[in-house]
C-alpha atoms as a printed R data frame, in Angstrom:
    type eleno elety resid chain resno        x       y       z
1   ATOM     1    CA   MET     A     1 -251.461 -29.016  50.973
2   ATOM     2    CA   ARG     A     2 -251.956 -32.459  48.834
3   ATOM     3    CA   ALA     A     3 -250.114 -30.614  45.817
4   ATOM     4    CA   GLN     A     4 -247.323 -29.277  48.258
5   ATOM     5    CA   THR     A     5 -246.771 -32.914  49.254
6   ATOM     6    CA   ALA     A     6 -246.777 -34.505  46.037
7   ATOM     7    CA   THR     A     7 -244.294 -31.999  44.837
8   ATOM     8    CA   THR     A     8 -241.760 -32.741  47.527
9   ATOM     9    CA   ALA     A     9 -242.692 -36.538  46.832
10  ATOM    10    CA   ASP     A    10 -241.820 -36.002  43.209
11  ATOM    11    CA   ASP     A    11 -238.747 -33.481  44.172
12  ATOM    12    CA   ALA     A    12 -237.343 -36.434  46.520
13  ATOM    13    CA   GLY     A    13 -237.624 -38.984  43.849
14  ATOM    14    CA   ARG     A    14 -235.825 -37.094  41.032
15  ATOM    15    CA   LEU     A    15 -232.851 -36.626  43.684
16  ATOM    16    CA   LYS     A    16 -232.691 -40.107  44.208
17  ATOM    17    CA   GLY     A    17 -232.770 -41.102  40.328
18  ATOM    18    CA   ARG     A    18 -229.956 -38.530  40.229
19  ATOM    19    CA   ILE     A    19 -228.026 -40.063  43.091
20  ATOM    20    CA   ARG     A    20 -228.698 -43.670  41.667
21  ATOM    21    CA   ARG     A    21 -227.788 -42.784  38.073
22  ATOM    22    CA   ARG     A    22 -224.510 -41.255  39.476
23  ATOM    23    CA   GLN     A    23 -223.529 -44.044  41.879
24  ATOM    24    CA   GLU     A    24 -224.221 -46.683  38.894
25  ATOM    25    CA   GLY     A    25 -222.110 -44.466  36.721
26  ATOM    26    CA   ALA     A    26 -219.263 -44.302  39.044
27  ATOM    27    CA   MET     A    27 -219.418 -47.973  39.533
28  ATOM    28    CA   LEU     A    28 -219.543 -48.606  35.656
29  ATOM    29    CA   LYS     A    29 -216.282 -46.505  35.014
30  ATOM    30    CA   ALA     A    30 -214.706 -48.194  37.854
31  ATOM    31    CA   ALA     A    31 -215.762 -51.697  36.607
32  ATOM    32    CA   GLU     A    32 -214.250 -50.710  33.172
33  ATOM    33    CA   LYS     A    33 -211.070 -49.699  34.146
34  ATOM    34    CA   VAL     A    34 -210.513 -53.108  36.501
35  ATOM    35    CA   PHE     A    35 -211.850 -54.977  33.717
36  ATOM    36    CA   ALA     A    36 -209.665 -53.708  31.000
37  ATOM    37    CA   ARG     A    37 -206.369 -54.347  33.230
38  ATOM    38    CA   ALA     A    38 -207.572 -57.308  34.848
39  ATOM    39    CA   GLY     A    39 -209.968 -59.065  32.370
40  ATOM    40    CA   PHE     A    40 -212.926 -60.822  33.553
41  ATOM    41    CA   GLN     A    41 -211.265 -63.697  35.030
42  ATOM    42    CA   GLY     A    42 -208.918 -61.632  37.203
43  ATOM    43    CA   ALA     A    43 -211.322 -58.494  38.182
44  ATOM    44    CA   THR     A    44 -213.020 -58.953  41.679
45  ATOM    45    CA   MET     A    45 -215.916 -56.968  43.026
46  ATOM    46    CA   ALA     A    46 -214.237 -55.929  46.040
47  ATOM    47    CA   GLU     A    47 -211.486 -54.231  43.782
48  ATOM    48    CA   ILE     A    48 -214.273 -52.539  41.551
49  ATOM    49    CA   ALA     A    49 -216.117 -51.587  44.823
50  ATOM    50    CA   ASP     A    50 -212.991 -50.020  46.330
51  ATOM    51    CA   LEU     A    51 -212.095 -47.708  43.229
52  ATOM    52    CA   ALA     A    52 -215.726 -46.844  43.098
53  ATOM    53    CA   GLY     A    53 -215.827 -45.865  46.601
54  ATOM    54    CA   VAL     A    54 -218.811 -47.618  47.573
55  ATOM    55    CA   PRO     A    55 -219.206 -50.624  49.895
56  ATOM    56    CA   LYS     A    56 -219.278 -54.102  48.334
57  ATOM    57    CA   ALA     A    57 -222.720 -54.902  49.289
58  ATOM    58    CA   THR     A    58 -223.822 -51.630  47.250
59  ATOM    59    CA   LEU     A    59 -222.287 -52.890  44.079
60  ATOM    60    CA   HIS     A    60 -224.026 -56.273  44.985
61  ATOM    61    CA   TYR     A    61 -227.173 -54.676  45.049
62  ATOM    62    CA   TYR     A    62 -226.905 -52.756  41.853
63  ATOM    63    CA   PHE     A    63 -225.262 -55.538  40.321
64  ATOM    64    CA   GLY     A    64 -225.988 -59.175  41.460
65  ATOM    65    CA   SER     A    65 -222.809 -60.861  40.084
66  ATOM    66    CA   LYS     A    66 -219.580 -59.861  38.567
67  ATOM    67    CA   GLU     A    67 -220.812 -61.308  35.141
68  ATOM    68    CA   GLU     A    68 -224.127 -59.155  35.340
69  ATOM    69    CA   LEU     A    69 -221.606 -55.854  35.942
70  ATOM    70    CA   TYR     A    70 -219.422 -57.286  33.112
71  ATOM    71    CA   ARG     A    71 -222.134 -57.427  30.848
72  ATOM    72    CA   ALA     A    72 -223.580 -54.023  31.768
73  ATOM    73    CA   VAL     A    73 -219.967 -52.436  31.175
74  ATOM    74    CA   LEU     A    74 -219.802 -54.033  27.321
75  ATOM    75    CA   ASP     A    75 -223.603 -53.181  26.715
76  ATOM    76    CA   ASN     A    76 -222.719 -49.470  27.892
77  ATOM    77    CA   ILE     A    77 -219.898 -49.536  25.373
78  ATOM    78    CA   LEU     A    78 -221.510 -51.145  22.493
79  ATOM    79    CA   THR     A    79 -224.530 -48.634  22.707
80  ATOM    80    CA   LEU     A    80 -222.010 -45.784  22.647
81  ATOM    81    CA   TRP     A    81 -220.274 -47.234  19.452
82  ATOM    82    CA   LEU     A    82 -223.334 -48.223  17.567
83  ATOM    83    CA   ALA     A    83 -224.798 -44.986  18.249
84  ATOM    84    CA   GLU     A    84 -221.844 -43.248  16.454
85  ATOM    85    CA   THR     A    85 -223.077 -44.921  12.967
86  ATOM    86    CA   GLU     A    86 -226.305 -42.714  13.056
87  ATOM    87    CA   SER     A    87 -224.249 -40.179  11.042
88  ATOM    88    CA   ILE     A    88 -224.270 -42.852   8.152
89  ATOM    89    CA   THR     A    89 -227.554 -42.280   6.212
90  ATOM    90    CA   ALA     A    90 -228.720 -42.489   2.641
91  ATOM    91    CA   ASP     A    91 -229.343 -38.592   2.469
92  ATOM    92    CA   ALA     A    92 -226.053 -37.648   3.932
93  ATOM    93    CA   ASP     A    93 -222.969 -36.272   2.170
94  ATOM    94    CA   PRO     A    94 -220.604 -39.523   2.339
95  ATOM    95    CA   ALA     A    95 -217.550 -37.541   3.405
96  ATOM    96    CA   THR     A    96 -219.166 -35.665   6.088
97  ATOM    97    CA   ALA     A    97 -221.007 -38.775   7.277
98  ATOM    98    CA   LEU     A    98 -217.412 -40.947   7.266
99  ATOM    99    CA   THR     A    99 -215.604 -37.945   8.602
100 ATOM   100    CA   ALA     A   100 -218.116 -37.844  11.665
101 ATOM   101    CA   TYR     A   101 -217.836 -41.440  12.296
102 ATOM   102    CA   VAL     A   102 -214.084 -41.816  12.189
103 ATOM   103    CA   ARG     A   103 -213.545 -38.652  14.334
104 ATOM   104    CA   ALA     A   104 -216.346 -39.816  16.879
105 ATOM   105    CA   LYS     A   105 -214.268 -43.763  16.939
106 ATOM   106    CA   MET     A   106 -210.943 -41.857  17.527
107 ATOM   107    CA   ARG     A   107 -212.370 -39.504  20.337
108 ATOM   108    CA   LEU     A   108 -213.947 -42.670  22.220
109 ATOM   109    CA   SER     A   109 -210.269 -44.164  21.861
110 ATOM   110    CA   ALA     A   110 -208.708 -41.329  23.250
111 ATOM   111    CA   ARG     A   111 -211.222 -40.541  25.835
112 ATOM   112    CA   ARG     A   112 -212.327 -44.015  26.939
113 ATOM   113    CA   PRO     A   113 -209.309 -46.143  26.047
114 ATOM   114    CA   ASP     A   114 -210.459 -48.801  28.677
115 ATOM   115    CA   ALA     A   115 -213.795 -49.390  27.248
116 ATOM   116    CA   SER     A   116 -211.838 -50.465  23.683
117 ATOM   117    CA   ARG     A   117 -209.647 -52.597  25.627
118 ATOM   118    CA   VAL     A   118 -212.426 -54.200  27.861
119 ATOM   119    CA   PHE     A   119 -214.028 -55.290  24.382
120 ATOM   120    CA   ALA     A   120 -210.881 -56.031  22.804
121 ATOM   121    CA   ASN     A   121 -210.077 -58.605  25.448
122 ATOM   122    CA   GLU     A   122 -213.501 -59.996  25.199
123 ATOM   123    CA   ILE     A   123 -213.285 -60.636  21.525
124 ATOM   124    CA   VAL     A   124 -209.654 -62.255  21.953
125 ATOM   125    CA   HIS     A   125 -211.220 -64.667  24.282
126 ATOM   126    CA   GLY     A   126 -213.828 -65.911  21.881
127 ATOM   127    CA   ALA     A   127 -216.663 -63.367  22.841
128 ATOM   128    CA   THR     A   128 -218.174 -65.889  25.068
129 ATOM   129    CA   HIS     A   129 -220.402 -63.236  26.972
130 ATOM   130    CA   ILE     A   130 -221.546 -61.192  23.694
131 ATOM   131    CA   GLY     A   131 -221.455 -63.591  21.177
132 ATOM   132    CA   GLU     A   132 -225.047 -63.426  20.385
133 ATOM   133    CA   TYR     A   133 -225.401 -59.852  20.472
134 ATOM   134    CA   LEU     A   134 -222.637 -59.835  18.080
135 ATOM   135    CA   ARG     A   135 -224.711 -62.508  15.941
136 ATOM   136    CA   THR     A   136 -227.431 -60.307  15.845
137 ATOM   137    CA   GLU     A   137 -227.550 -56.606  17.008
138 ATOM   138    CA   LEU     A   138 -223.885 -55.825  15.948
139 ATOM   139    CA   ARG     A   139 -224.735 -57.639  12.470
140 ATOM   140    CA   LYS     A   140 -227.736 -55.978  11.980
141 ATOM   141    CA   THR     A   141 -226.298 -52.468  12.366
142 ATOM   142    CA   VAL     A   142 -223.506 -53.145  10.095
143 ATOM   143    CA   GLU     A   143 -225.646 -54.562   7.276
144 ATOM   144    CA   ALA     A   144 -227.774 -51.719   7.224
145 ATOM   145    CA   ARG     A   145 -225.018 -49.296   7.395
146 ATOM   146    CA   ALA     A   146 -223.128 -51.136   4.885
147 ATOM   147    CA   ALA     A   147 -226.304 -51.155   2.560
148 ATOM   148    CA   VAL     A   148 -226.186 -47.102   2.717
149 ATOM   149    CA   ILE     A   149 -222.464 -47.017   1.866
150 ATOM   150    CA   ASP     A   150 -223.253 -49.616  -1.058
151 ATOM   151    CA   GLN     A   151 -226.388 -47.130  -2.405
152 ATOM   152    CA   TRP     A   152 -223.482 -44.439  -2.049
153 ATOM   153    CA   ALA     A   153 -221.464 -46.333  -4.326
154 ATOM   154    CA   ALA     A   154 -224.402 -47.274  -6.975
155 ATOM   155    CA   GLU     A   155 -225.456 -43.738  -6.931
156 ATOM   156    CA   GLY     A   156 -221.659 -42.791  -8.093
157 ATOM   157    CA   ARG     A   157 -220.953 -40.712  -5.020
158 ATOM   158    CA   ILE     A   158 -218.247 -42.982  -3.977
159 ATOM   159    CA   LEU     A   159 -215.859 -45.774  -5.452
160 ATOM   160    CA   PRO     A   160 -217.159 -49.109  -5.152
161 ATOM   161    CA   VAL     A   161 -215.809 -50.568  -1.747
162 ATOM   162    CA   ASP     A   162 -216.371 -53.576   0.343
163 ATOM   163    CA   ALA     A   163 -218.473 -51.741   2.991
164 ATOM   164    CA   THR     A   164 -218.455 -54.548   5.798
165 ATOM   165    CA   HIS     A   165 -214.577 -54.535   5.604
166 ATOM   166    CA   LEU     A   166 -214.271 -50.825   5.309
167 ATOM   167    CA   PHE     A   167 -216.333 -50.747   9.029
168 ATOM   168    CA   PHE     A   168 -213.570 -53.513  10.150
169 ATOM   169    CA   THR     A   169 -210.875 -51.220   8.625
170 ATOM   170    CA   ILE     A   170 -212.120 -48.389  10.581
171 ATOM   171    CA   TRP     A   171 -212.592 -50.295  13.836
172 ATOM   172    CA   ALA     A   172 -209.034 -51.585  13.414
173 ATOM   173    CA   ALA     A   173 -207.410 -48.513  12.600
174 ATOM   174    CA   THR     A   174 -209.272 -46.293  15.158
175 ATOM   175    CA   GLN     A   175 -209.198 -48.609  18.436
176 ATOM   176    CA   THR     A   176 -205.350 -49.812  17.957
177 ATOM   177    CA   TYR     A   177 -204.780 -46.200  19.520
178 ATOM   178    CA   ALA     A   178 -206.277 -47.470  22.492
179 ATOM   179    CA   ASP     A   179 -205.609 -50.875  22.563
180 ATOM   180    CA   PHE     A   180 -202.167 -50.765  21.818
181 ATOM   181    CA   GLU     A   181 -201.356 -47.440  23.071
182 ATOM   182    CA   SER     A   182 -198.315 -48.599  24.873
183 ATOM   183    CA   GLN     A   183 -196.749 -49.733  21.314
184 ATOM   184    CA   VAL     A   184 -197.624 -46.600  19.451
185 ATOM   185    CA   CYS     A   185 -195.886 -44.813  22.341
186 ATOM   186    CA   ALA     A   186 -192.859 -47.017  22.374
187 ATOM   187    CA   VAL     A   187 -192.473 -46.580  18.529
188 ATOM   188    CA   ILE     A   188 -192.864 -42.696  18.493
189 ATOM   189    CA   GLY     A   189 -191.041 -42.011  21.498
190 ATOM   190    CA   LYS     A   190 -193.767 -40.608  23.967
191 ATOM   191    CA   PRO     A   191 -195.057 -41.818  27.643
192 ATOM   192    CA   ARG     A   192 -198.354 -40.770  26.627
193 ATOM   193    CA   LEU     A   193 -200.288 -40.130  23.468
194 ATOM   194    CA   SER     A   194 -201.048 -36.046  23.569
195 ATOM   195    CA   ALA     A   195 -204.195 -34.576  21.879
196 ATOM   196    CA   SER     A   196 -201.999 -33.568  18.787
197 ATOM   197    CA   ASP     A   197 -200.871 -37.236  18.658
198 ATOM   198    CA   HIS     A   198 -204.524 -38.374  18.323
199 ATOM   199    CA   GLU     A   199 -205.468 -35.561  15.816
200 ATOM   200    CA   ARG     A   200 -202.063 -36.519  13.956
201 ATOM   201    CA   ALA     A   201 -203.504 -40.006  13.685
202 ATOM   202    CA   CYS     A   202 -207.256 -39.201  13.185
203 ATOM   203    CA   ALA     A   203 -206.075 -37.216  10.069
204 ATOM   204    CA   HIS     A   204 -204.058 -39.910   8.675
205 ATOM   205    CA   VAL     A   205 -207.202 -42.730   9.361
206 ATOM   206    CA   LEU     A   206 -209.359 -40.049   7.572
207 ATOM   207    CA   THR     A   207 -206.967 -39.667   4.912
208 ATOM   208    CA   VAL     A   208 -207.012 -43.582   4.124
209 ATOM   209    CA   VAL     A   209 -210.709 -44.039   4.626
210 ATOM   210    CA   LEU     A   210 -211.755 -41.181   2.348
211 ATOM   211    CA   ARG     A   211 -209.279 -41.955  -0.529
212 ATOM   212    CA   THR     A   212 -210.502 -45.701  -0.269
213 ATOM   213    CA   CYS     A   213 -213.723 -44.147  -1.007
214 ATOM   214    CA   GLY     A   214 -212.526 -41.507  -3.656
215 ATOM   215    CA   LEU     A   215 -213.546 -38.783  -1.597
216 ATOM   216    CA   PRO     A   216 -211.501 -35.587  -1.181
217 ATOM   217    CA   CYS     A   217 -209.445 -35.295   1.993
218 ATOM   218    CA   ALA     A   218 -208.705 -31.956   4.169
219 ATOM   219    CA   GLY     A   219 -205.656 -30.340   2.612
220 ATOM   220    CA   ASP     A   220 -205.785 -32.178  -0.753
221 ATOM   221    CA   HIS     A   221 -205.355 -28.959  -2.559
222 ATOM   222    CA   LEU     A   222 -202.248 -28.317  -0.553
223 ATOM   223    CA   ARG     A   223 -200.862 -31.741  -1.583
224 ATOM   224    CA   GLN     A   224 -201.189 -31.438  -5.107
225 ATOM   225    CA   VAL     A   225 -198.377 -32.614  -7.153
226 ATOM   226    CA   ALA     A   226 -196.621 -29.201  -8.698
227 ATOM   227    CA   PRO     A   227 -196.168 -29.429 -12.540
228 ATOM   228    CA   PRO     A   228 -192.738 -30.258 -14.148
229 ATOM   229    CA   PRO     A   229 -190.888 -26.881 -14.863
230 ATOM   230    CA   ALA     A   230 -191.112 -25.526 -18.393
231 ATOM   231    CA   ASN     A   231 -188.356 -26.910 -20.390
232 ATOM   232    CA   THR     A   232 -186.444 -23.525 -21.270
233 ATOM   233    CA   THR     A   233 -183.641 -25.226 -23.306
234 ATOM   234    CA   HIS     A   234 -183.901 -24.599 -26.923
């Protein structure tokens, strides 16, 4: 009987945990959307709660203040982004690792454009909420991954590059399709970027990154310049 009671309690606890995670996820998603559109100053807890479909009191129960919620959104974004750098390791194939990283960044820009916009807005306004994180955790991550890229270069596996600025280039090139989507759409004459547009952009960014590092790109064998025709005049 006690075992059955314990099992029932465990099941109830797991169900409660799933409900909590689902609610928290919905609130973070709604907050990401509102912060992307209105910025930190313009966003309100009432609007976020309404979009998440929860009472404002529930939102305050999970996140005590707007600043706490904003920091949680930024933490979630940075956790996702930094996890994608794990493909860059000393024993990895450079082309495979860089391709995986660029594709992951492009995928996040396509699927989570609001996340990129929230982050960009925070940086434009001086990184007042995450400045310390950037100076510590982000800096340590970039230094560690840059050291790997420097090692690849020292071993002759890629051309020498400024590894830190290579990361800046990748971030700028991939996140522009989220942060400046309206500009990109205006120039190419489309209301929204399609999956094929993102794939075309990804192929271009990969070409830039891989060629900068002296690595082969997909389709290079098709792009080889044909030799000049033989001179048949005598």
